[in-house]
Amino acid sequence: MLATQLEAAVDRGTFDTAFSALYRDVPRAKARWTTLLQTFRAQYGDREAVLLSVPGRTEISGNHTDHNKGCVLAASVDVDIIAVAAKTEGSEVRVKSEGRLEDVIDCAATDPEKVRKGCSAALITGVCDAFRREGLSYGGFVACTTSHVLPGSGLSSSAAFEVLCGKILSVLYNGDTVPAMKLAQAGQYAENVFFGKPCGLMDQAACACGGFLYIDFADPATPVTEQLSFDPEKEGYTFCIVNTGGSHADLTGDYASIPAEMRSVAAFLGKQVLRECDEEDFVSRLSDVRTAVGDRAALRALHFFAENRRVENQRRALKAGDGEEFFRLVTESGLSSFRFLQNVYAPHNPQEQGISLALAVSERFGAVCRVHGGGFAGTVQAYVPTETAEAYREAMDGIFGKGACMLLRVRPVGATALSPDGV
């Protein structure tokens, strides 16, 4: 359909089935999509277009395990980045994201050495190059986007954007046949090689696949996934993410140190990553390990081995319907991240400890809580007793700023193209 036809269809309720699957507030969603379609027409004209949505993600458990071929629990959440996109002739790609300058790249020129690192144009170029490397079809397109997966919110705005770019190429050039995990891998490749951030695959996989997801990265080329069913509200908890507002500007080195130190332990043990190492061999050689690579690296390896087991135990607890055991292990995971992984605040800036403070206040409300995602600054995850959730939100907003506390739900749908029939 042309953009004008899509706008009319949204207005008369043709997409309400799709919106109901994705959003709690359908009227608000319709207004948002209408605005984006109008923006698209003003920017690129009335073209044959498609509507796409990719959710943000939350890490449930498996803090910093994915990059060493570990296991994680993750989930997509009910905030998303959306796009109106249209195929064009040639190799030029233009993407206008709300509040940003238009990105313009040539998808036929994908040399990572010639791309400016650390920008959205690098991510777009990287995804296109990933499609090229996989022998998938790709080409020019125009798109307008707007996002509720805000940068710094801890819900992985970069991964959602990467997966969105891949989904656009899948729909426009591959008949929407590219598997979700391929989209995730394209996003990770773009972030690692073109953007310059050594991330694992968990963020992109959760955004692409959707739902409450167990992922085993023993073979990163073909991760094993399993959809699980879990609703914190049925256990009497409201699921919250609190953005403490810390700056990520000087944290790239801190993030990179974790996989690097874990791999340094693995290398000492004659392997590439910790998943390939024998834990008992590691423990028996701790004296030599700490001498060779340092105490912090040894502690982070201890976290990895325990966290990997914890994910499996949480998976079993969820499949058995044992919410109490699941939440006990959430607390255990958070303590391990604080003590052993040491990613709750940046060591070079001990005066800024927003995550530590948020965890302390969360415990006062009886919440089950842990550091969320990469750490050092940013967000905490909290399961708050439902009867105190509003008071908790008010308290957190009072400390960290209005809108800091987000009350979320798991979204059952990952990266998707919207149609009148649904998603």
XYZ file of C-alpha atoms in Angstrom:
423
model
C 0.000 0.000 0.000
C 1.009 3.606 -0.517
C 1.798 5.575 2.621
C -1.463 7.523 2.239
C -3.376 4.246 1.995
C -1.598 2.881 5.047
C -2.482 6.023 6.983
C -6.149 5.654 6.027
C -6.061 1.968 6.974
C -4.609 2.771 10.397
C -7.302 5.395 10.932
C -10.210 3.064 10.122
C -8.897 0.280 12.360
C -7.520 -2.112 9.742
C -4.357 -2.641 11.800
C -6.076 -2.858 15.183
C -5.492 -6.623 15.416
C -1.767 -6.063 14.968
C -1.726 -3.157 17.398
C -3.598 -5.189 20.024
C -0.890 -7.854 19.856
C 1.839 -5.295 20.524
C 0.426 -2.490 22.652
C -1.643 -2.000 25.781
C -2.973 1.372 24.537
C -4.229 0.890 20.957
C -5.497 4.492 20.444
C -2.123 5.861 21.475
C -0.387 3.400 19.147
C -2.593 4.460 16.231
C -1.742 8.109 16.792
C 1.967 7.268 16.910
C 1.864 5.296 13.660
C -0.200 7.991 11.940
C 2.359 10.625 12.878
C 5.187 8.470 11.581
C 3.414 7.859 8.269
C 2.889 11.595 7.861
C 6.566 12.187 8.616
C 7.520 9.563 6.036
C 5.397 11.195 3.323
C 6.869 14.602 4.091
C 10.416 13.211 4.004
C 10.261 10.724 1.128
C 6.931 11.169 -0.668
C 3.932 8.875 -1.069
C 5.581 5.511 -1.772
C 4.656 1.848 -1.498
C 5.721 1.183 2.072
C 5.751 -1.361 4.892
C 5.320 -1.026 8.663
C 7.805 -2.679 11.003
C 8.301 -2.964 14.755
C 11.163 -4.302 16.887
C 10.942 -4.485 20.695
C 13.460 -3.540 23.301
C 14.870 -6.302 25.435
C 15.561 -7.093 29.047
C 18.211 -9.473 30.311
C 16.548 -11.781 32.821
C 19.653 -13.708 33.841
C 23.069 -14.572 32.471
C 24.896 -11.333 33.175
C 27.897 -11.153 30.818
C 27.828 -14.816 29.835
C 26.878 -14.628 26.153
C 30.248 -13.370 24.907
C 31.939 -16.454 26.382
C 29.466 -18.875 24.768
C 27.320 -19.095 27.886
C 23.586 -19.345 28.504
C 21.124 -16.525 29.133
C 17.498 -15.827 29.875
C 16.165 -12.754 28.102
C 12.826 -11.269 27.111
C 11.435 -8.698 24.738
C 9.407 -5.942 26.383
C 6.438 -3.813 25.376
C 8.352 -0.771 24.140
C 9.567 -0.688 20.546
C 11.255 1.083 17.671
C 8.988 1.369 14.640
C 9.617 2.185 10.999
C 7.874 3.030 7.769
C 10.165 1.816 4.981
C 10.142 1.653 1.182
C 12.363 -0.009 -1.397
C 14.288 2.250 -3.787
C 16.385 1.805 -6.894
C 20.147 1.709 -6.540
C 22.291 1.265 -3.451
C 21.584 4.434 -1.486
C 20.007 3.996 1.937
C 18.404 6.916 3.749
C 17.110 6.631 7.305
C 15.519 9.539 9.164
C 15.124 8.793 12.847
C 13.062 11.138 14.992
C 15.216 13.787 16.619
C 18.299 12.934 14.552
C 19.886 14.005 11.308
C 19.205 11.772 8.338
C 21.682 8.923 7.868
C 22.751 8.378 4.260
C 24.930 5.434 3.281
C 25.863 3.495 0.162
C 25.153 -0.167 0.844
C 27.461 -1.104 -2.022
C 30.410 0.455 -0.144
C 30.804 -1.552 3.046
C 34.462 -1.337 4.019
C 34.563 -1.112 7.839
C 37.859 0.777 7.654
C 36.144 3.622 5.792
C 33.156 3.956 8.134
C 33.085 6.329 11.080
C 32.760 4.220 14.217
C 30.207 4.784 16.918
C 27.303 6.130 14.863
C 24.006 4.827 13.508
C 25.280 5.039 9.913
C 27.940 2.504 10.875
C 25.248 0.136 12.138
C 23.198 0.448 8.940
C 26.277 -0.185 6.822
C 27.290 -3.138 8.968
C 23.896 -4.822 8.665
C 24.000 -4.412 4.886
C 27.469 -5.947 4.827
C 26.267 -8.851 6.972
C 23.555 -9.560 4.398
C 26.182 -9.427 1.646
C 28.430 -11.868 3.499
C 25.528 -14.282 4.026
C 24.556 -14.214 0.348
C 21.223 -12.530 1.121
C 19.616 -9.906 -1.093
C 19.942 -6.253 -0.096
C 19.730 -2.823 -1.668
C 18.549 0.736 -1.347
C 15.662 1.864 0.818
C 14.291 4.864 2.663
C 12.847 4.722 6.157
C 11.550 6.905 8.951
C 11.789 5.623 12.499
C 10.712 6.618 15.970
C 11.603 4.804 19.154
C 10.348 4.235 22.677
C 13.487 2.159 23.295
C 15.375 5.222 24.428
C 19.193 5.374 24.424
C 20.501 4.772 27.924
C 17.266 3.120 29.049
C 18.972 -0.249 29.424
C 16.585 -1.868 26.952
C 19.158 -2.034 24.149
C 18.205 0.701 21.719
C 21.205 -0.099 19.515
C 20.300 -3.780 19.162
C 16.677 -2.897 18.387
C 17.847 -0.474 15.686
C 20.217 -3.041 14.178
C 17.541 -5.718 14.075
C 15.124 -3.201 12.560
C 17.569 -2.519 9.712
C 17.868 -6.236 9.108
C 14.108 -6.697 9.210
C 13.678 -3.962 6.595
C 16.084 -5.776 4.282
C 14.386 -9.095 4.987
C 10.936 -7.729 4.102
C 11.903 -5.556 1.136
C 14.476 -7.837 -0.517
C 14.030 -11.383 0.848
C 10.283 -11.928 1.108
C 10.473 -11.673 4.899
C 12.202 -15.059 5.066
C 15.390 -14.228 6.991
C 15.237 -16.129 10.330
C 15.194 -14.101 13.533
C 18.577 -15.410 14.670
C 20.132 -14.374 11.339
C 18.821 -10.858 11.941
C 20.363 -10.951 15.404
C 23.723 -12.118 14.074
C 23.716 -9.385 11.433
C 23.147 -6.838 14.190
C 25.942 -8.209 16.341
C 28.312 -8.205 13.361
C 27.435 -4.570 12.640
C 28.036 -3.555 16.247
C 31.296 -5.499 16.609
C 32.928 -4.725 13.264
C 31.456 -1.407 12.124
C 30.311 0.363 15.303
C 33.311 -0.805 17.315
C 31.655 -2.288 20.412
C 32.573 -5.866 21.422
C 29.063 -6.996 22.403
C 27.692 -10.517 22.615
C 24.608 -11.777 20.800
C 22.047 -11.763 23.606
C 20.611 -8.267 23.043
C 19.988 -8.746 19.348
C 18.620 -12.270 19.802
C 16.050 -11.141 22.362
C 14.930 -8.211 20.193
C 14.649 -10.399 17.094
C 13.053 -13.515 18.586
C 10.659 -12.000 21.131
C 8.951 -13.518 24.145
C 10.606 -14.988 27.230
C 13.642 -16.740 25.821
C 16.320 -19.199 26.919
C 19.411 -19.056 24.700
C 22.475 -21.318 24.742
C 25.392 -19.768 22.850
C 27.686 -22.825 22.962
C 27.699 -22.607 19.161
C 27.220 -18.900 18.337
C 26.598 -19.741 14.672
C 23.512 -21.774 15.622
C 22.382 -20.821 19.153
C 19.859 -23.123 20.822
C 16.707 -21.277 21.858
C 13.624 -22.226 23.839
C 10.544 -20.124 24.448
C 9.483 -20.168 28.095
C 6.341 -18.935 29.761
C 6.538 -16.654 32.772
C 4.361 -13.824 34.032
C 5.688 -11.970 37.109
C 2.227 -10.486 37.700
C 0.838 -13.964 38.416
C 3.498 -14.286 41.106
C 2.404 -10.996 42.677
C 5.183 -8.849 41.236
C 5.370 -5.939 38.809
C 8.362 -6.019 36.482
C 10.333 -2.746 36.531
C 13.439 -1.293 34.935
C 14.946 1.763 36.607
C 17.236 4.040 34.629
C 19.605 5.660 37.094
C 20.830 8.101 34.456
C 24.551 7.473 34.675
C 26.711 8.509 31.752
C 28.039 5.792 29.437
C 30.477 8.152 27.728
C 33.673 6.778 29.274
C 32.624 3.189 29.875
C 33.623 1.406 26.661
C 36.850 0.241 28.280
C 34.996 -1.035 31.338
C 32.568 -3.030 29.187
C 35.351 -4.410 27.022
C 37.400 -5.456 30.052
C 34.861 -8.099 31.072
C 34.975 -10.348 27.988
C 38.686 -9.628 27.634
C 39.478 -10.715 31.199
C 37.256 -13.777 30.947
C 39.051 -14.767 27.751
C 42.428 -14.156 29.402
C 41.529 -16.808 31.981
C 40.380 -19.156 29.225
C 43.619 -18.570 27.310
C 45.661 -19.419 30.411
C 43.712 -22.682 30.580
C 44.398 -23.373 26.915
C 40.955 -22.469 25.582
C 39.366 -19.547 23.753
C 36.366 -18.880 26.028
C 35.313 -19.935 29.511
C 32.478 -22.173 28.285
C 35.166 -24.483 26.884
C 37.024 -24.675 30.224
C 36.700 -27.199 33.037
C 35.621 -25.387 36.192
C 37.384 -27.775 38.569
C 40.625 -27.419 36.599
C 40.240 -23.638 36.910
C 39.653 -23.776 40.674
C 42.589 -26.126 41.231
C 44.871 -23.654 39.430
C 43.596 -20.445 41.012
C 46.964 -19.530 42.451
C 48.554 -19.642 39.016
C 45.564 -17.926 37.379
C 45.664 -14.912 39.684
C 49.411 -14.591 39.187
C 49.051 -14.731 35.410
C 45.969 -12.581 34.779
C 45.021 -10.950 38.092
C 42.439 -11.359 40.825
C 39.633 -9.504 39.074
C 39.852 -11.755 36.039
C 39.709 -14.786 38.331
C 36.651 -13.408 40.138
C 34.907 -12.707 36.842
C 35.572 -16.286 35.755
C 34.048 -17.532 39.024
C 30.983 -15.429 38.232
C 30.740 -16.912 34.740
C 30.767 -20.532 35.900
C 28.190 -19.909 38.637
C 25.989 -17.686 36.466
C 25.889 -20.242 33.672
C 24.634 -22.894 36.129
C 22.185 -20.391 37.559
C 20.564 -19.803 34.166
C 20.004 -23.537 33.770
C 18.542 -23.745 37.281
C 16.222 -20.815 36.586
C 15.132 -22.424 33.344
C 14.234 -25.596 35.231
C 12.438 -23.605 37.927
C 10.313 -21.781 35.340
C 9.422 -25.000 33.530
C 8.414 -26.507 36.873
C 6.337 -23.458 37.802
C 8.555 -22.713 40.814
C 8.473 -18.914 40.963
C 9.952 -18.809 44.458
C 13.118 -20.598 43.331
C 13.357 -18.422 40.236
C 13.283 -15.228 42.315
C 15.795 -16.631 44.805
C 18.186 -17.152 41.923
C 17.549 -13.612 40.617
C 18.836 -12.296 43.949
C 21.796 -14.667 43.808
C 22.639 -13.463 40.305
C 22.573 -9.834 41.396
C 24.897 -10.499 44.314
C 27.331 -12.336 42.046
C 27.407 -9.418 39.609
C 28.087 -6.996 42.453
C 30.793 -9.005 44.223
C 32.519 -11.026 41.534
C 31.718 -9.589 38.100
C 32.086 -6.088 39.594
C 29.999 -4.175 37.052
C 27.736 -2.206 39.374
C 29.850 0.962 39.268
C 32.902 2.110 37.345
C 36.133 1.697 39.340
C 37.528 4.992 38.021
C 34.474 6.930 39.263
C 33.411 5.574 42.684
C 31.499 8.752 43.521
C 28.854 7.858 40.922
C 26.994 4.767 42.124
C 23.457 5.178 40.858
C 22.984 1.444 40.345
C 24.148 0.664 43.887
C 21.764 3.275 45.261
C 18.841 1.999 43.181
C 19.454 -1.557 44.397
C 19.552 -0.405 48.010
C 16.268 1.508 47.689
C 14.655 -1.384 45.791
C 15.408 -3.740 48.671
C 13.650 -1.344 51.052
C 10.488 -1.882 49.002
C 10.820 -5.658 49.227
C 11.848 -5.959 45.580
C 13.832 -8.784 44.061
C 16.502 -6.874 42.142
C 19.778 -7.026 40.235
C 21.999 -4.966 37.966
C 20.595 -5.012 34.452
C 22.627 -5.515 31.285
C 26.160 -4.255 30.813
C 26.293 -2.383 34.108
C 28.713 0.265 35.448
C 26.024 2.917 34.877
C 22.451 2.763 33.718
C 19.765 0.416 34.926
C 18.549 -2.058 37.502
C 15.904 -4.715 37.099
C 13.386 -5.121 39.892
C 10.419 -7.352 40.580
C 8.366 -5.209 42.935
C 5.422 -6.483 45.018
C 2.435 -5.293 43.018
C 0.809 -3.528 45.962
C 3.837 -1.236 46.332
C 4.663 -0.780 42.624
C 3.216 2.743 42.285
C 4.918 3.913 45.468
C 8.139 2.370 44.183
C 7.812 4.202 40.888
C 7.220 7.506 42.647
C 10.237 6.961 44.876
C 12.542 6.056 42.013
C 11.318 8.935 39.859
C 11.923 11.231 42.815
C 15.520 10.069 43.135
C 16.533 9.608 39.493
C 14.130 11.885 37.603
C 10.644 11.685 36.148
C 10.201 8.641 33.957
C 13.225 6.838 35.400
C 11.127 3.868 36.501
C 9.455 1.892 33.715
C 6.717 -0.641 34.479
C 6.952 -3.216 31.717
C 5.455 -6.427 30.400
C 6.978 -9.190 28.324
C 6.078 -8.788 24.646
C 5.372 -12.121 22.932
C 6.385 -10.900 19.447
C 9.908 -10.079 18.266
C 10.879 -8.257 15.074
C 7.770 -8.107 12.908
C 6.146 -6.588 9.852
C 2.605 -5.405 10.542
C -0.300 -6.382 8.301
C -4.100 -6.098 8.511
C -4.091 -9.760 9.585
C -1.827 -9.118 12.575
C 1.890 -9.600 13.249
